[in-house]
Tab-separated table of C-alpha atoms and ligand atoms in Angstrom:
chain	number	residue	atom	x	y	z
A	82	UNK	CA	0.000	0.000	0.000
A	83	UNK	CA	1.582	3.117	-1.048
A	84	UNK	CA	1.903	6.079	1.725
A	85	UNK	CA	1.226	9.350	0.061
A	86	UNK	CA	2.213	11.170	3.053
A	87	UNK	CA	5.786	10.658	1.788
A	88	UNK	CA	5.523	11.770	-1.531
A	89	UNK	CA	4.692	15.045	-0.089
A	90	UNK	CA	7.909	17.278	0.458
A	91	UNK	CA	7.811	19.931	3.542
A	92	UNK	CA	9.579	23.085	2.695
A	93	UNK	CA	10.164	25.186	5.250
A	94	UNK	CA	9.982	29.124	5.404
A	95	UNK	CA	8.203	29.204	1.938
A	96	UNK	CA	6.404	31.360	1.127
A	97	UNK	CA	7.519	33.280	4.454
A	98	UNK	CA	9.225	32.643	7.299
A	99	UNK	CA	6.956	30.273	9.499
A	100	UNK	CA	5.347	28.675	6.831
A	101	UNK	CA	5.954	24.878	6.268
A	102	UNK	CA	4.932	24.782	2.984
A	103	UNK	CA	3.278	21.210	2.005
A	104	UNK	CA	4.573	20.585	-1.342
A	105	UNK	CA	2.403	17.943	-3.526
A	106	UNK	CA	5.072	18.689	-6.653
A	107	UNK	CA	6.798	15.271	-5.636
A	108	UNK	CA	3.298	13.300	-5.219
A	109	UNK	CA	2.640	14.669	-8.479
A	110	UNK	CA	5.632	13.526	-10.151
A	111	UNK	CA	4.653	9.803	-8.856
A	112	UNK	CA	2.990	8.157	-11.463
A	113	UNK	CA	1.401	5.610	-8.960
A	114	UNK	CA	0.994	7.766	-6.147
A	115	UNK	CA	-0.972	10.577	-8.057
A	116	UNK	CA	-2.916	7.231	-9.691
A	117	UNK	CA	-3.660	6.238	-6.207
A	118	UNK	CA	-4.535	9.898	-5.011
A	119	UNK	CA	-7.249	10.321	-7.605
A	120	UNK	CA	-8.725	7.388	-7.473
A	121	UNK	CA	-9.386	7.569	-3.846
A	122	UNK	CA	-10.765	11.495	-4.414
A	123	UNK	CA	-13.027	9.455	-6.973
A	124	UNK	CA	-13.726	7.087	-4.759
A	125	UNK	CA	-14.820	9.960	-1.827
A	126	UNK	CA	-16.822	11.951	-4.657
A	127	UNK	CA	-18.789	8.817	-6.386
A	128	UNK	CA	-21.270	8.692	-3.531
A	129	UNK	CA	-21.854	12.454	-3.221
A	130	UNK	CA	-23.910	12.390	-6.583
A	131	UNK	CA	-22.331	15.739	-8.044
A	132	UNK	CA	-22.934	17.203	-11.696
A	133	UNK	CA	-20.054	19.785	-11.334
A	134	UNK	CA	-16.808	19.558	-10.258
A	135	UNK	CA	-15.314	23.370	-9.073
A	136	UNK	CA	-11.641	23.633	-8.964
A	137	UNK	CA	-9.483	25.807	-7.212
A	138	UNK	CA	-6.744	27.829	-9.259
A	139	UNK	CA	-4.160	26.883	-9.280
A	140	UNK	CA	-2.980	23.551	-7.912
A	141	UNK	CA	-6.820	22.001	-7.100
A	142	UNK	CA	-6.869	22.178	-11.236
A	143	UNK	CA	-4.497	18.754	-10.964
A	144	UNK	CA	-6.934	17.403	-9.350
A	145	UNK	CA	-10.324	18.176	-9.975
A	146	UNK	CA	-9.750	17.675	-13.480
A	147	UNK	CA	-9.188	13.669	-13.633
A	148	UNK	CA	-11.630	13.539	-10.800
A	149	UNK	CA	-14.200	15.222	-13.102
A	150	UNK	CA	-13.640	13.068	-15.809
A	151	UNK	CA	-13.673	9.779	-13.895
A	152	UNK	CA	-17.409	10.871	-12.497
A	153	UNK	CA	-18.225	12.218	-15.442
A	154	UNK	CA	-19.128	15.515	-14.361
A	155	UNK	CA	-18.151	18.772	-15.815
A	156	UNK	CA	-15.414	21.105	-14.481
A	157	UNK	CA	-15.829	24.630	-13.548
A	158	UNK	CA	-12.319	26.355	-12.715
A	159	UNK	CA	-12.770	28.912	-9.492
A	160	UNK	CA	-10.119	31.039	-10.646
A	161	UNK	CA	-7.923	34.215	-9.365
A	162	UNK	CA	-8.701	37.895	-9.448
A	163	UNK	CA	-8.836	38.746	-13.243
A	164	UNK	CA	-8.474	35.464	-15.203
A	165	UNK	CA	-11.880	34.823	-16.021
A	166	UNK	CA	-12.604	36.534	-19.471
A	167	UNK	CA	-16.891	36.820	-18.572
A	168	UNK	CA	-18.993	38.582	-16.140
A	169	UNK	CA	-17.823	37.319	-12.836
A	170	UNK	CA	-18.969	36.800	-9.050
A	171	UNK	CA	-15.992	37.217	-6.926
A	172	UNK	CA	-15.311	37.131	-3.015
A	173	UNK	CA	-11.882	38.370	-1.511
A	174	UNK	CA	-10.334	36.434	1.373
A	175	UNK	CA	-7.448	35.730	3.698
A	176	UNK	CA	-5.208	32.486	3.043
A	177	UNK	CA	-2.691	31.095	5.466
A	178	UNK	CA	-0.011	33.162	3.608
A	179	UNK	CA	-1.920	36.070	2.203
A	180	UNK	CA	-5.203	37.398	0.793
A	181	UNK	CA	-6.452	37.031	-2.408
A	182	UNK	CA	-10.011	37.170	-5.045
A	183	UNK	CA	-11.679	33.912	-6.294
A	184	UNK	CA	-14.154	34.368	-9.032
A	185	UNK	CA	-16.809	32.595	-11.153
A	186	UNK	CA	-18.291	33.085	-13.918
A	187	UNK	CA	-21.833	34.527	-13.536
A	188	UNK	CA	-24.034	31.253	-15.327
A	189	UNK	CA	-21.044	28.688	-14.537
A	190	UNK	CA	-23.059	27.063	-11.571
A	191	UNK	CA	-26.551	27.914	-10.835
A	192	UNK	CA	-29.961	26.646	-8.562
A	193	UNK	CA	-30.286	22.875	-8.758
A	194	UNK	CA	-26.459	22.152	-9.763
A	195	UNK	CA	-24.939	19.982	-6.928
A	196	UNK	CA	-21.585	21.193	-6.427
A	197	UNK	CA	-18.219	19.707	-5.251
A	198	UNK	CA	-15.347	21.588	-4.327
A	199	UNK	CA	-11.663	20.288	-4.932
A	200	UNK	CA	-8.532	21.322	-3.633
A	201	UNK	CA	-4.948	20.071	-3.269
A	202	UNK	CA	-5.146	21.598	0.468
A	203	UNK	CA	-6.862	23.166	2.906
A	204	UNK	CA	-5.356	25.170	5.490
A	205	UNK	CA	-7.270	28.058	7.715
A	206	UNK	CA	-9.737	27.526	4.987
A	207	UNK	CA	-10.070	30.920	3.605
A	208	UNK	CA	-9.642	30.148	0.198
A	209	UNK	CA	-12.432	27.203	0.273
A	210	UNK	CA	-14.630	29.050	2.610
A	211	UNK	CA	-14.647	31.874	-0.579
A	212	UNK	CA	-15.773	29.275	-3.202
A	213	UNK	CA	-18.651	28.329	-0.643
A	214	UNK	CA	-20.161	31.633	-0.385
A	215	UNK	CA	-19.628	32.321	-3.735
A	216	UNK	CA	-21.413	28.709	-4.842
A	217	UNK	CA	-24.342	29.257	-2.266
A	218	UNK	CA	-24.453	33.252	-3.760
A	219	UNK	CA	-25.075	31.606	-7.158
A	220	UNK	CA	-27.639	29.445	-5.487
A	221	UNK	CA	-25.936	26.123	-6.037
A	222	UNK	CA	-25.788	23.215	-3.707
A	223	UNK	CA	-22.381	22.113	-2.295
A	224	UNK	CA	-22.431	18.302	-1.946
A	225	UNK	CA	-19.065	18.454	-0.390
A	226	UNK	CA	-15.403	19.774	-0.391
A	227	UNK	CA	-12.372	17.436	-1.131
A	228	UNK	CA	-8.467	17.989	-0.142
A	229	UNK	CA	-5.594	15.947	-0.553
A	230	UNK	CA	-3.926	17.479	2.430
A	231	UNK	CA	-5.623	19.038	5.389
A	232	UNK	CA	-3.729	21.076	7.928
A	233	UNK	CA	-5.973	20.668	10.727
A	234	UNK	CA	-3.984	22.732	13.115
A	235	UNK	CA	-5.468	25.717	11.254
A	236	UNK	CA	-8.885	24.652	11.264
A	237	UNK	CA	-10.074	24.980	7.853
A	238	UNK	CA	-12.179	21.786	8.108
A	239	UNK	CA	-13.761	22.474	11.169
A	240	UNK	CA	-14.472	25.763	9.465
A	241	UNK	CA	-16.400	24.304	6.741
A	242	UNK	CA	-17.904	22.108	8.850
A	243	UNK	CA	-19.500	24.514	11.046
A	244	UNK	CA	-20.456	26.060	7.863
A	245	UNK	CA	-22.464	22.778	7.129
A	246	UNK	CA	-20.239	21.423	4.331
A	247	UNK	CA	-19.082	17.307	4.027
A	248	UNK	CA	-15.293	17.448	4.071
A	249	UNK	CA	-12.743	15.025	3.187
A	250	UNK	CA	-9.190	14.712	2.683
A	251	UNK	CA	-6.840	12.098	2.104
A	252	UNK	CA	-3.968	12.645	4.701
A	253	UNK	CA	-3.143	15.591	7.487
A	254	UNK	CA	-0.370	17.265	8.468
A	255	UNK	CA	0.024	18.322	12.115
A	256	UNK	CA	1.370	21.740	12.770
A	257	UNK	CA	1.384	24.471	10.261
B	1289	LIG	O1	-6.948	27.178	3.509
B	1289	LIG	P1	-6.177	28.377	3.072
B	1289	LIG	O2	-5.445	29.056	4.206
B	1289	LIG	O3	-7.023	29.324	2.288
B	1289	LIG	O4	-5.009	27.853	2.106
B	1289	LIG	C1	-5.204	26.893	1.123
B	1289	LIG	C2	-4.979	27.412	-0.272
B	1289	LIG	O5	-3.612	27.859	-0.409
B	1289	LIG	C3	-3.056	27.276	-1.582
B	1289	LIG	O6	-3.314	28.024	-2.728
B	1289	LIG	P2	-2.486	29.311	-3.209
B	1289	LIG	O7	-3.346	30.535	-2.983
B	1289	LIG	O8	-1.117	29.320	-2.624
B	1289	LIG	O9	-2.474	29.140	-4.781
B	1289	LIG	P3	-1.880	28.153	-5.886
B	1289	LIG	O10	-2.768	26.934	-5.905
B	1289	LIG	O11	-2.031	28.978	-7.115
B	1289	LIG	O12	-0.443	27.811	-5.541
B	1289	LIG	C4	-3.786	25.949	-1.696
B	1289	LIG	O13	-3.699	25.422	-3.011
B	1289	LIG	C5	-5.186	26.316	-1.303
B	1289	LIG	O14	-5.943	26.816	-2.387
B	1290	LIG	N1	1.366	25.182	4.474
B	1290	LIG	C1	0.943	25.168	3.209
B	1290	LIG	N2	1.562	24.388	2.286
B	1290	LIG	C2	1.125	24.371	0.991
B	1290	LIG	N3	0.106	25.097	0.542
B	1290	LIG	C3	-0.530	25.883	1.424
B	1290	LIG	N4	-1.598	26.717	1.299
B	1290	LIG	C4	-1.830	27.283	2.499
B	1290	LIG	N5	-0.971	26.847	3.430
B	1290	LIG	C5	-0.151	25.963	2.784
């Protein structure tokens, strides 16, 4: 059984001093591990019944968009401030490391779809926490939010939680 903790590398002091940054480059790189990590994001998502997959720019792209296609749902990228070519809905937020805009396009989700969110992390849960409120603002439902790393020292996942969203992740990292 292959431990994907290990293919993740720790960097510390990156992006700023404090940080350990949690870097999924080397899981990535792993043909078998990444293999492994999507098909167990697949495996998470199947029973959730979702028709949309929303991804989270940038690194939550590698991953929402094989998960997509093994469900067969359709991908909508949640991207950074000013990416997004149409009329847009957009939240700013805090991250663990900074602040920053996430933005739809207006029409991308709307009442009815049933909406999961993927990520290659969650941390405080800023970043994810956006994407809800700007799902529910476009009235969609969000069936759930997946990670491939949670931080739960920084309680992101409780966050969501409390928020009333099914979260899942396929390994944690104590500490920051
Ligand atoms: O839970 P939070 O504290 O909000 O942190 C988690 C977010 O931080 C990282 O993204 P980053 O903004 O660094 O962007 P990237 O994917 O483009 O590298 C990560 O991919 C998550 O999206
Ligand atoms: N510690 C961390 N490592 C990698 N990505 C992150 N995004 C927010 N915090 C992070």
């Amino acid at each position: 059984m292959i431990d994907l903790k290990s293919l993740v590398r720790t960097i510390p002091d990156f992006p700023k001093p404090g940080i350990e940054f949690r870097d999924i480059s080397t899981l990535l790189a792993d043909g078998e591990g990444f293999a492994v990590a999507v098909t167990a994001m697949v495996e998470l998502a199947r029973p959730l019944n979702v028709d949309r997959i929303i991804a989270i720019d940038a690194r939550g792209f590698l991953f929402g968009a094989p998960v997509a296609v093994a469900l067969g749902a359709g991908i909508i990228p949640a991207r950074k401030k000013g990416k997004l070519p149409g009329a847009t809905l957009g939240v700013d937020y805090a991250l663990e490391y900074g602040t920053d805009r996430l933005e739809l396009h207006v029409g991308a989700v709307l009442p009815g779809h049933r909406a999961l969110i993927i990520d290659d992390l969650i941390a405080t849960g800023g970043t994810a926490m956006a994407c809800v409120s700007l799902l529910r603002e476009a009235g969609a439902e969000v069936a759930g939010a997946i990670f491939a790393i949670d931080l739960p020292d920084l309680g992101g996942a409780n966050r969501m939680r409390e928020a009333g969203v099914n979260v899942s992740s396929l390994m944690a990292f104590a500490g920051h």
